[in-house]
Coordinates of C-alpha atoms in Angstrom, one line a residue:
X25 CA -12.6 -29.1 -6.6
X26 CA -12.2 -29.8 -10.4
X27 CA -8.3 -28.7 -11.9
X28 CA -8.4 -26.5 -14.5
X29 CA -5.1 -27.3 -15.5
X30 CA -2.4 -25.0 -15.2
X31 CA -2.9 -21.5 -15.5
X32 CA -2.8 -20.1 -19.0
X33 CA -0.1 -17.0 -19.6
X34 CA -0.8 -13.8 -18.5
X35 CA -1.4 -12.4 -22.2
X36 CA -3.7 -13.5 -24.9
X37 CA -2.5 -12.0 -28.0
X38 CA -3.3 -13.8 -31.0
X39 CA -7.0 -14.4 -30.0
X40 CA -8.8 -11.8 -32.0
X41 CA -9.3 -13.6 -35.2
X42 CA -13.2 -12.8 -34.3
X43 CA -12.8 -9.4 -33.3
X44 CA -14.4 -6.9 -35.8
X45 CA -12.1 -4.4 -37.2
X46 CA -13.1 -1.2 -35.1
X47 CA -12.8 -3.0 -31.5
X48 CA -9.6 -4.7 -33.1
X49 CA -8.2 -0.7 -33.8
X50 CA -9.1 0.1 -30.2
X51 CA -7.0 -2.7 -28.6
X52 CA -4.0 -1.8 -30.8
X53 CA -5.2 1.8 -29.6
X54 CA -5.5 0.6 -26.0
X55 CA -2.1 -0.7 -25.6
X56 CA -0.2 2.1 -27.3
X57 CA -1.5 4.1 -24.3
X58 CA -1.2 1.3 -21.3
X59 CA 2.0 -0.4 -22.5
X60 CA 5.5 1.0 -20.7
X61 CA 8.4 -0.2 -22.9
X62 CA 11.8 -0.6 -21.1
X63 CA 13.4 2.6 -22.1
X64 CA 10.7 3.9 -20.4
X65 CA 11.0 2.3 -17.4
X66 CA 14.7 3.4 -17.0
X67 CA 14.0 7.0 -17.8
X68 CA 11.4 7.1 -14.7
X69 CA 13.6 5.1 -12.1
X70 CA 16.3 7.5 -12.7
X71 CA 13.8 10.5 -11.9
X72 CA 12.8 8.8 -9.3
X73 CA 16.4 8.2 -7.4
X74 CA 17.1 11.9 -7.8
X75 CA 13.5 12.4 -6.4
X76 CA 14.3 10.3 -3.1
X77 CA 17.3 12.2 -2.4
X78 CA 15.5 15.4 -3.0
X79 CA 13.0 14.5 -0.2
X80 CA 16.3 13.9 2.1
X81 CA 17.2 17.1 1.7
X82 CA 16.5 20.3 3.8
X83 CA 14.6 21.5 1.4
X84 CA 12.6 18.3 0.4
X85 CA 10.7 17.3 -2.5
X86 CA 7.6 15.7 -4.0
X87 CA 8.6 12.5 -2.1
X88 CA 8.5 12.9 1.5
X89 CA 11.1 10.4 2.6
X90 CA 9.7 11.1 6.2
X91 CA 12.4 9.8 9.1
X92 CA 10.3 7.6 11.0
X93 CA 12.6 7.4 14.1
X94 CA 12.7 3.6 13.7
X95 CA 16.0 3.1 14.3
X96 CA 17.6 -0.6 14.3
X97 CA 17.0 -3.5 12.5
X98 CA 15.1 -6.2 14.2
X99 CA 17.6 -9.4 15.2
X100 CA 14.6 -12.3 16.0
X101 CA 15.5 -12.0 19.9
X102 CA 12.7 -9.6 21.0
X103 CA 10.6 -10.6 23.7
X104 CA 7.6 -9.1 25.5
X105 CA 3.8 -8.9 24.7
X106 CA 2.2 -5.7 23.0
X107 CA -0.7 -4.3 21.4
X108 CA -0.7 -3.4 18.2
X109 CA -3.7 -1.1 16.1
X110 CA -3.7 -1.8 12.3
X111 CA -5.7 1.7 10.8
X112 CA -5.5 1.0 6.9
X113 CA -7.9 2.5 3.9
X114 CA -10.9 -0.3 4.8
X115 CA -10.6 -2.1 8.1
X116 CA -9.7 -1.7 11.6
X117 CA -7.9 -4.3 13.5
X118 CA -6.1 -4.9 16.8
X119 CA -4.0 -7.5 17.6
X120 CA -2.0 -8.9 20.6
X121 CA 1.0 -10.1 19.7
X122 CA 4.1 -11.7 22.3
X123 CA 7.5 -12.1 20.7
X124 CA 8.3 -15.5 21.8
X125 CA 12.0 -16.8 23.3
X126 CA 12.9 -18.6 20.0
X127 CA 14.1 -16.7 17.0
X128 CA 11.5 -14.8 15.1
X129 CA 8.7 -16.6 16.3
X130 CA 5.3 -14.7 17.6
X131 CA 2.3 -15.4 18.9
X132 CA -1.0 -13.2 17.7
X133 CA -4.5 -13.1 18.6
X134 CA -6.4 -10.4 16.7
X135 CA -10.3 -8.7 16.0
X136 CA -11.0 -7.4 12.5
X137 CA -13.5 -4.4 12.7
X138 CA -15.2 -2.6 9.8
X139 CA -14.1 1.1 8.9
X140 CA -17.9 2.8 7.9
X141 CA -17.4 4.7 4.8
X142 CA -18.9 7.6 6.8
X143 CA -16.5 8.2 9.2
X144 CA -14.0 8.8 6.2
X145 CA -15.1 11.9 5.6
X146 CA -16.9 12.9 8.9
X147 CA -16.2 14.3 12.2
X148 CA -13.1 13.9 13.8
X149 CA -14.2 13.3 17.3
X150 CA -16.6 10.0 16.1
X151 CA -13.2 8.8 14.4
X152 CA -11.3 8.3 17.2
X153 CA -14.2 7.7 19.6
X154 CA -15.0 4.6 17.2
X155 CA -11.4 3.1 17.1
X156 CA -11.6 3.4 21.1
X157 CA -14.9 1.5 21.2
X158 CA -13.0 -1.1 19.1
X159 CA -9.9 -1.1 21.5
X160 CA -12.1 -1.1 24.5
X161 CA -14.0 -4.5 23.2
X162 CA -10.9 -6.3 22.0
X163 CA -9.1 -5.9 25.8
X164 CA -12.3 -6.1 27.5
X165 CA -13.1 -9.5 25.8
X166 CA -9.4 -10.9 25.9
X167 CA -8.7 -9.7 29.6
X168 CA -11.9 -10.3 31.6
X169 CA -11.5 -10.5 34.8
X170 CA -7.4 -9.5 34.6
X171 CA -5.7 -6.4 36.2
X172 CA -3.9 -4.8 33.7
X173 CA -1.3 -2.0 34.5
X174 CA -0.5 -1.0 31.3
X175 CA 0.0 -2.2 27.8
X176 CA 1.9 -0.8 25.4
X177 CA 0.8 -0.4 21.5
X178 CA 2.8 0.2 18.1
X179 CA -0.1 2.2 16.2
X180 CA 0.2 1.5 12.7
X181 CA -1.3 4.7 11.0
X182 CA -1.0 4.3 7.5
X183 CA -0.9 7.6 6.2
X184 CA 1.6 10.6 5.6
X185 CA 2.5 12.6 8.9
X186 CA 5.4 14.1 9.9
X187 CA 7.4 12.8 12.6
X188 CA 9.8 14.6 14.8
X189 CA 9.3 12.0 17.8
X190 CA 8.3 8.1 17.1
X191 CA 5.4 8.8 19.6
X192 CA 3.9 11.8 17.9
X193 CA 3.2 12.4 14.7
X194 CA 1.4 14.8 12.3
X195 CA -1.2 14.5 9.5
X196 CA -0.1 15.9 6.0
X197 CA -2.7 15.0 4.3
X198 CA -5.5 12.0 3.9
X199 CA -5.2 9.6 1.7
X200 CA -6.9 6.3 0.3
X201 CA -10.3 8.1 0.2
X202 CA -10.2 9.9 3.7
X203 CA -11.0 13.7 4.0
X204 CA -11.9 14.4 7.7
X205 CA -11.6 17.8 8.5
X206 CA -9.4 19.3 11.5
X207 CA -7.1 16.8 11.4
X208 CA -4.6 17.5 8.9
X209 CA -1.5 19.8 10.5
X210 CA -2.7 18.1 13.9
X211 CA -0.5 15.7 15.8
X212 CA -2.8 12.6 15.7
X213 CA -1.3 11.2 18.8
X214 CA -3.1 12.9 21.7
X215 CA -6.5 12.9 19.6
X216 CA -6.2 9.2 19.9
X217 CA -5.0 9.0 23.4
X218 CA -7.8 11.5 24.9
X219 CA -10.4 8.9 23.0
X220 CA -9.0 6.1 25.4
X221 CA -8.4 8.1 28.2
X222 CA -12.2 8.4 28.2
X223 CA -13.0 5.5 28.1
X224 CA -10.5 4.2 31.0
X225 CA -8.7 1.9 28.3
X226 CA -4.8 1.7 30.3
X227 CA -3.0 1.4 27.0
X228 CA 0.4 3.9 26.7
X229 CA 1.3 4.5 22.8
X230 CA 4.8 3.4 22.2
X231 CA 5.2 3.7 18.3
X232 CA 3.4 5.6 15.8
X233 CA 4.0 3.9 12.4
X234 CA 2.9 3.3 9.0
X235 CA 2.4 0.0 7.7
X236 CA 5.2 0.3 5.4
X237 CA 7.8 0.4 7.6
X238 CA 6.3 -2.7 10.1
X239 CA 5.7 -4.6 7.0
X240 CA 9.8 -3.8 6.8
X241 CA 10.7 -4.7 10.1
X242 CA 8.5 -7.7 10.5
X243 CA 10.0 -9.4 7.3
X244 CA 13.6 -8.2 8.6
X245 CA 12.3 -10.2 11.7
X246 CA 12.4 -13.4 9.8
X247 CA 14.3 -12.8 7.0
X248 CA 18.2 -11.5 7.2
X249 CA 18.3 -10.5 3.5
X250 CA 15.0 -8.0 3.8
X251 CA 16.3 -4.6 3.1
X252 CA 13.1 -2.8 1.5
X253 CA 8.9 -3.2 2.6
X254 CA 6.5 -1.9 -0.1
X255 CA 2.8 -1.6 0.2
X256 CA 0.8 -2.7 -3.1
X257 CA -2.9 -2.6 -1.9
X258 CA -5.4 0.5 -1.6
X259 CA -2.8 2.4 -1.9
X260 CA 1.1 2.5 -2.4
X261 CA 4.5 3.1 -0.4
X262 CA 7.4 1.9 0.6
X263 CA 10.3 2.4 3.2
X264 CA 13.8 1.0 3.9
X265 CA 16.6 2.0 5.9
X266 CA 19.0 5.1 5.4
X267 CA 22.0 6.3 7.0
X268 CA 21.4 9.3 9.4
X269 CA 24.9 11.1 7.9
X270 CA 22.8 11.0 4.8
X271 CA 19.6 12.7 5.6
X272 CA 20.5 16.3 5.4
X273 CA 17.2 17.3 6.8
X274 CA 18.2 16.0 10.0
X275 CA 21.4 17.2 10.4
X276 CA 20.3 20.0 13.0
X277 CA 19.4 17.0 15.7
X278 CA 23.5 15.4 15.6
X279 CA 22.4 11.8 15.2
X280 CA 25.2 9.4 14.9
X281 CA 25.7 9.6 11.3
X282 CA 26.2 5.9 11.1
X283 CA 22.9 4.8 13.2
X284 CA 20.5 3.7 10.3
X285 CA 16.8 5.2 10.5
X286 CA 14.1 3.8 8.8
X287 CA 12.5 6.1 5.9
X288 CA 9.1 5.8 5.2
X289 CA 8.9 7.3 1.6
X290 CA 5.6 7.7 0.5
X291 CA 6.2 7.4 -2.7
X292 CA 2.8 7.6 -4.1
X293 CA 3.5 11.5 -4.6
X294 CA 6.1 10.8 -6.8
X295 CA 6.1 12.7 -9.5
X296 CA 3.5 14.8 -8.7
X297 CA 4.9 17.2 -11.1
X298 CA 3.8 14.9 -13.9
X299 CA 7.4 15.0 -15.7
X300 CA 8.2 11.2 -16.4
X301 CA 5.0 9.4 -15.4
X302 CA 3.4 8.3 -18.8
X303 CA -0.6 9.5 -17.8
X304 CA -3.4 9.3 -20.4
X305 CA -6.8 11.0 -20.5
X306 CA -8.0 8.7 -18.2
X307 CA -5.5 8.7 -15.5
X308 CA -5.8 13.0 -16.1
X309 CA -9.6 12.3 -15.1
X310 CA -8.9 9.9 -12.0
X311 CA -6.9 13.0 -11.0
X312 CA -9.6 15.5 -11.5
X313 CA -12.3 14.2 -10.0
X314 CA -10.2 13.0 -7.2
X315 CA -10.7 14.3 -3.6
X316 CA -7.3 15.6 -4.2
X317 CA -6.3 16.7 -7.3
X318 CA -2.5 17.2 -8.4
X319 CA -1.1 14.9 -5.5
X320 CA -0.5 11.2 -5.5
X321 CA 0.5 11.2 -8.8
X322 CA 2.2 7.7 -9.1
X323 CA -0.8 6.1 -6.3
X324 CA -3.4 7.2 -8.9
X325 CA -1.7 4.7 -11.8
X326 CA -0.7 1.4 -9.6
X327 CA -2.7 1.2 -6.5
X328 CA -6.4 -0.7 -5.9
X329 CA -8.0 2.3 -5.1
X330 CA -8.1 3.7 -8.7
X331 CA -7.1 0.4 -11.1
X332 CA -11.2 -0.2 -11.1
X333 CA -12.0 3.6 -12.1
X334 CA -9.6 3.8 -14.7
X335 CA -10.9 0.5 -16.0
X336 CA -14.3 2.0 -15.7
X337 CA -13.8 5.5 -17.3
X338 CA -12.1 3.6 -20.2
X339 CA -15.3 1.2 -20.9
X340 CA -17.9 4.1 -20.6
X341 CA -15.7 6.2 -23.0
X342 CA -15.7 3.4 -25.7
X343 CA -18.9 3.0 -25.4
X344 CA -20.7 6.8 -25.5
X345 CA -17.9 8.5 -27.3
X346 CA -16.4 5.8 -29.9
X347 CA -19.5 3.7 -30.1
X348 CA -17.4 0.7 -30.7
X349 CA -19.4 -1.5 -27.4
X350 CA -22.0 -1.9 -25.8
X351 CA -24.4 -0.8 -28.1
X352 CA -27.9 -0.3 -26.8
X353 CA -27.1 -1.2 -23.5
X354 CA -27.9 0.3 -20.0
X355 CA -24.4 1.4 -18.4
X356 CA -26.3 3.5 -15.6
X357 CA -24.2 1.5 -13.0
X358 CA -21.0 1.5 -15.0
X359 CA -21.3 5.0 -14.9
X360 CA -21.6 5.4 -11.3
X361 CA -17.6 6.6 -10.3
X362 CA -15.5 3.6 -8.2
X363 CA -18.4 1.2 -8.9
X364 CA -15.5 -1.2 -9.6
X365 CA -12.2 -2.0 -7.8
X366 CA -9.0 -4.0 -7.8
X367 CA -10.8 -7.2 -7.6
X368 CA -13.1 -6.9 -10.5
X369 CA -10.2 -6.9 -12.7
X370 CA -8.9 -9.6 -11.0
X371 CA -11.9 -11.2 -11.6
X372 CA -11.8 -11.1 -15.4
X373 CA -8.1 -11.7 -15.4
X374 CA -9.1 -15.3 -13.8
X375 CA -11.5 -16.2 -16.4
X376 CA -10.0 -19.5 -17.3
X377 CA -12.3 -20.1 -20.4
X378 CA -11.5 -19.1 -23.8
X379 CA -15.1 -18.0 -24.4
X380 CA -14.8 -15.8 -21.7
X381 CA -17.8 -17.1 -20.0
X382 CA -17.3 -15.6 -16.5
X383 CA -16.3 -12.1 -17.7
X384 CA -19.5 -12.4 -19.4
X385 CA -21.6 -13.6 -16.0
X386 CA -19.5 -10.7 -14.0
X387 CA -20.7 -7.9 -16.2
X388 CA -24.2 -9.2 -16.4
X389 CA -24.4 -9.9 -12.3
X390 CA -22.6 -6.6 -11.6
X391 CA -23.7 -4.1 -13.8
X392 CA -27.0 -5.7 -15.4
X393 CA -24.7 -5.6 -18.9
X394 CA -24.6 -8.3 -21.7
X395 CA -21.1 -8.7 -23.5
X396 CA -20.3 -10.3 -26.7
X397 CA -17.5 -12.8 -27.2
X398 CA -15.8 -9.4 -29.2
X399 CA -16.5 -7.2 -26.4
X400 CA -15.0 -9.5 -23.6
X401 CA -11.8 -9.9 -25.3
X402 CA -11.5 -6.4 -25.2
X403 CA -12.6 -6.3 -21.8
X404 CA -9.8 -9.0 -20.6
X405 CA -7.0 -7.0 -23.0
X406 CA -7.8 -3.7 -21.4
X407 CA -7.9 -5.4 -17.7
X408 CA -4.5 -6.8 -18.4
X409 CA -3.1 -3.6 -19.5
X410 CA -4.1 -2.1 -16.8
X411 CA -2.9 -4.6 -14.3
X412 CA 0.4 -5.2 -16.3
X413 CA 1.3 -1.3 -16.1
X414 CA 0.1 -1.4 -12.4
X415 CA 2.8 -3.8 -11.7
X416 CA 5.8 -2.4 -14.4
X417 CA 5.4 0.9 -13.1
X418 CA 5.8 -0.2 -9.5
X419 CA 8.9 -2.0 -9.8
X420 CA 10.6 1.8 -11.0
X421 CA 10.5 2.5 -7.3
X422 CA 11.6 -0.9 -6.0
X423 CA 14.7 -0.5 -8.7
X424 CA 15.4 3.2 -7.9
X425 CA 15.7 2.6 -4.0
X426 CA 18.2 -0.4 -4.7
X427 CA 19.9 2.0 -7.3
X428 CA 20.3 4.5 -4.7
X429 CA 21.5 2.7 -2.0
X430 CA 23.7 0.3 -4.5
X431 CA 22.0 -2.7 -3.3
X432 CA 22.7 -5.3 -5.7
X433 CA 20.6 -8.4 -4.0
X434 CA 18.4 -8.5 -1.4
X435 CA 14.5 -9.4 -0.8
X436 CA 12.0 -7.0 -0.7
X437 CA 8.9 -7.7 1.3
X438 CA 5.7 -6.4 -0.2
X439 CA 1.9 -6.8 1.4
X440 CA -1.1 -5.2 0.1
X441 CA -4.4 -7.1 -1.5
X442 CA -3.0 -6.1 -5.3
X443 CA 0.7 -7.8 -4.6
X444 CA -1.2 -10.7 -2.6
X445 CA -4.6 -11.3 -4.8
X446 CA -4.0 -9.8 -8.5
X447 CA -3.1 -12.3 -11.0
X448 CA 0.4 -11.9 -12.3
X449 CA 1.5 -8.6 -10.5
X450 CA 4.4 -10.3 -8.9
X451 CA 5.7 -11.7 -12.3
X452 CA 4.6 -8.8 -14.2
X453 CA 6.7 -6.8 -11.6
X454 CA 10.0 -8.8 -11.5
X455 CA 10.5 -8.8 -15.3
X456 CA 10.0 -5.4 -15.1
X457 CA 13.2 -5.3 -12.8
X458 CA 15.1 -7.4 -15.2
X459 CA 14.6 -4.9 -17.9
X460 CA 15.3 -1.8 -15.9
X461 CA 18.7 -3.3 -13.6
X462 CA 19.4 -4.7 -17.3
X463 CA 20.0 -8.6 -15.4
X464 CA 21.5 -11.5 -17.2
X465 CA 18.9 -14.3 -18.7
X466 CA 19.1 -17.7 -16.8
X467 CA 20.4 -16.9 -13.5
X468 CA 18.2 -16.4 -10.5
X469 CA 17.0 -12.9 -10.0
X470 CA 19.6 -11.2 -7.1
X471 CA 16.5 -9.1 -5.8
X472 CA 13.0 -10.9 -5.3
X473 CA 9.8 -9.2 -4.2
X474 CA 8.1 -12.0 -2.1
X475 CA 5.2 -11.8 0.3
X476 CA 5.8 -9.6 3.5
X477 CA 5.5 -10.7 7.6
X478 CA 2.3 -9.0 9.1
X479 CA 3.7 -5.5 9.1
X480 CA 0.8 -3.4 10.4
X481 CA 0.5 -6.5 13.5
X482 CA 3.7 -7.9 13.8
X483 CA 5.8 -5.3 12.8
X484 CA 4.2 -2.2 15.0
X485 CA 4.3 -4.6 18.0
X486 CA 8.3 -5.0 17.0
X487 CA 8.7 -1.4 16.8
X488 CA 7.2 -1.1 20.2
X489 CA 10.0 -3.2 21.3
X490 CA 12.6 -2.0 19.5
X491 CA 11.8 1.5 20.8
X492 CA 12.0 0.4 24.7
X493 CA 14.9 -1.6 23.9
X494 CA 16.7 1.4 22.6
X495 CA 15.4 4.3 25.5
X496 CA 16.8 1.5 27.9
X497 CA 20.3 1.6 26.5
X498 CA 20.3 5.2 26.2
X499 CA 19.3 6.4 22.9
X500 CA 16.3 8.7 23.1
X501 CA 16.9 10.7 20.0
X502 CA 13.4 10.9 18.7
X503 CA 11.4 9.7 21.6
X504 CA 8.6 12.4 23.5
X505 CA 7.9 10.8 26.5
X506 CA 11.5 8.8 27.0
X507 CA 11.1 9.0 30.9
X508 CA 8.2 6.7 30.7
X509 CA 10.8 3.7 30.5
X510 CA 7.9 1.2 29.6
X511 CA 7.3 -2.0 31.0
X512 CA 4.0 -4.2 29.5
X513 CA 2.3 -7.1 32.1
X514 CA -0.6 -8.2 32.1
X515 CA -1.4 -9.8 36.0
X516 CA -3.8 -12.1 36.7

């Protein structure tokens, strides 16, 4: 492969000497509406502490700050083998994993599988009768021939539900694009177990979890200084761990006020009240025409899901209502709502060359349009906008959860195909903490958002764990089915 050279900065300001003056007033345009200034920043990570102890309280908030039940830390000594079922916004994927003797080390084998757009918002028998079929075929092909007694899985279930037990759990809403009806207000839990117990699958459900919190525990696994997991990818979370003396909401069930419990935030509600959040026209529209509009507020401005849309609803405005591009041009597919995603801006962000050559290429492959040199610059300007609020806005939360719980250096492990694959989001991010935590120049950041464990494998299979660990020794605050004192073996 031919070097490039080193990457050019994120920002190319200073390259519209070419630009005519009426694309040039939409840029300036452009980033007076995308750009977050620091003050800003401040002024919505202090809304947002006082909104994650709201959702603590009794009588809650916009932020659920949902007690998962989760309730130690990892130490790298966990042993045993376990399933684990990874159900995220686009793929299905079970995994075996076996925590090995040494410290933090694992051993995985795992099947991806396809979620079909259809079942997202169809029936909600042929859900769980589909994620069966694609347990049945993972054990079937990795244990031929084996007498299995029982194994035992941490379901990672990546969505809001209430939790009053770590094996149960109910559906408040769908998110990332899922509206199946019948499901919401139902404990999710026995829908999936009937599915297996159909099919004769001997699998017991140890932990129900969001990805959030295993990508939390998984880093914790290998990392002593992880004390926060955040999701950037489809969609947007993040949990860490809380005293149980200071979770009001909880008080009725007398936990020992110093026992931490993991809280799984769901953050991407914040400020559903649309107080602080700095939304334009655009983001007001993303809302709208959303499956669900008035909720997710903050998931609607950083995640995957909707970065492509509101690049999309911006390009079609400029060009039927401002005229200022892509004159005489057919934008039938640019018209066509989530057309583009995450990765498309990524795409243009990547454009090494200064003529813009492959944004160019994307837009006539993709959409059947032909850019000029003008026109692509604005293109890459508004995808870095974009992007660079994404990632500034994100860091409020990361800043308000270490502002509430005084944490004044630590690593945060974040997972999620924007953190992982979208140029610049991690640096875009961490100078954004520096201006809101208001850190010295020079010195090494004290809080660092680096690339998580495999929460939705590792970390459900260590939850499993942790939650036998824990009924053994006598703590079954939170547990269901606690006399079923698990044991997983697989016999040849």
């Amino acid at each position: 492969m031919v070097g490039l050279g080193p990457r050019r900065k994120p920002s190319r300001r200073g390259s519209f000497a070419d630009v005519p003056k009426n694309v040039l007033e939409e840029i300036r345009e452009l980033e007076r509406l995308f750009t977050v200034d620091t003050a800003k920043l401040k002024e919505i990570t202090d809304h947002f502490v006082n909104e994650l102890t709201k959702g603590l309280t009794k009588e809650g908030g916009s932020i659920p700050m949902n007690p998962t039940w989760v309730m130690a830390m990892p130490t790298g000594y966990e042993t045993g083998t376990y399933l684990a079922l990874d159900m995220g916004g686009t793929n299905l994927r079970v995994c075996e994993i076996t925590l090995a003797e040494e410290k933090g080390e694992f051993d995985i084998i795992q099947s991806k599988y396809r979620m079909p757009e259809e079942l997202k918002t169809g029936d909600s028998e042929e859900l769980w009768e589909y994620i069966a079929d694609c347990i049945q075929q993972f054990v079937e092909y990795h244990h031929e021939d084996e007498k299995i007694d029982k194994l035992h899985m941490g379901f990672t279930f990546s969505f809001p539900v209430t939790q009053d037990y770590i094996d149960h759990g109910v559906l408040q809403r769908w998110t990332k694009g899922f509206d199946i009806a019948g499901v919401e207000g139902q404990d999710v839990v026995p829908l999936f177990e009937d599915a297996l117990e159909k099919r004769g699958v001997p699998i017991k459900l140890t932990a129900l979890i969001n990805d959030t919190i295993g990508t939390l525990v998984a880093s914790a696994y290998t990392d002593d200084k992880m004390k926060i997991g955040c999701i950037f990818g489809t969609g947007c979370n993040a949990a860490y761990y809380e005293n149980c003396g200071s979770i009001p909401k909880l008080d009725d069930m007398k936990c020992d006020p110093d026992l931490p419990m993991a809280i799984n935030c769901e953050w991407g509600a914040f400020d559903n009240e649309h107080k602080v959040l700095p939304r334009t026209n655009y983001d007001v529209i993303v809302d709208q025409d959303s499956p669900r509009p008035g909720q997710q507020a903050f998931e609607k401005m950083i995640a995957g899901l909707y970065l492509g849309e509101i690049f999309r609803l911006v390009l079609v405005d400029l060009s039927e209502n401002k005229n200022c591009m892509l004159e005489g041009q057919d934008i039938s597919k640019l018209k066509k709502a989530y057309t583009l995603d995450s990765s498309f801006l990524s795409q243009i962000e990547e454009d090494p060359f200064e003529n813009l050559s492959e944004t160019h290429d994307l837009f006539q492959h993709r959409l059947n349009i032909f850019t000029t040199k003008p026109e692509c610059e604005l293109i890459r300007r508004l995808a870095e906008l974009i992007g660079t609020r994404a990632a500034r806005l994100s860091s409020c939360g990361v800043a308000a959860i270490c502002k509430k719980k005084n944490i004044e250096s630590c690593h945060v492990g974040a997972d999620g195909s924007v953190f992982n694959k979208y140029p610049h989001f991690k640096a875009r991010g961490a100078q954004a903490l520096r201006e809101i935590l208001d850190w010295p120049k020079g010195k090494r950041d004290p809080i660092d958002i680096r690339a998580s464990e495999d929460g939705s494998g590792v970390g459900a299979a260590l939850i499993a764990a942790l939650t036998i660990k824990r009924i053994q020794e006598g703590n079954s605050k939170g547990v269901k089915h606690s006399q079923e004192v698990p044991e997983s073996s697989v016999k040849e």
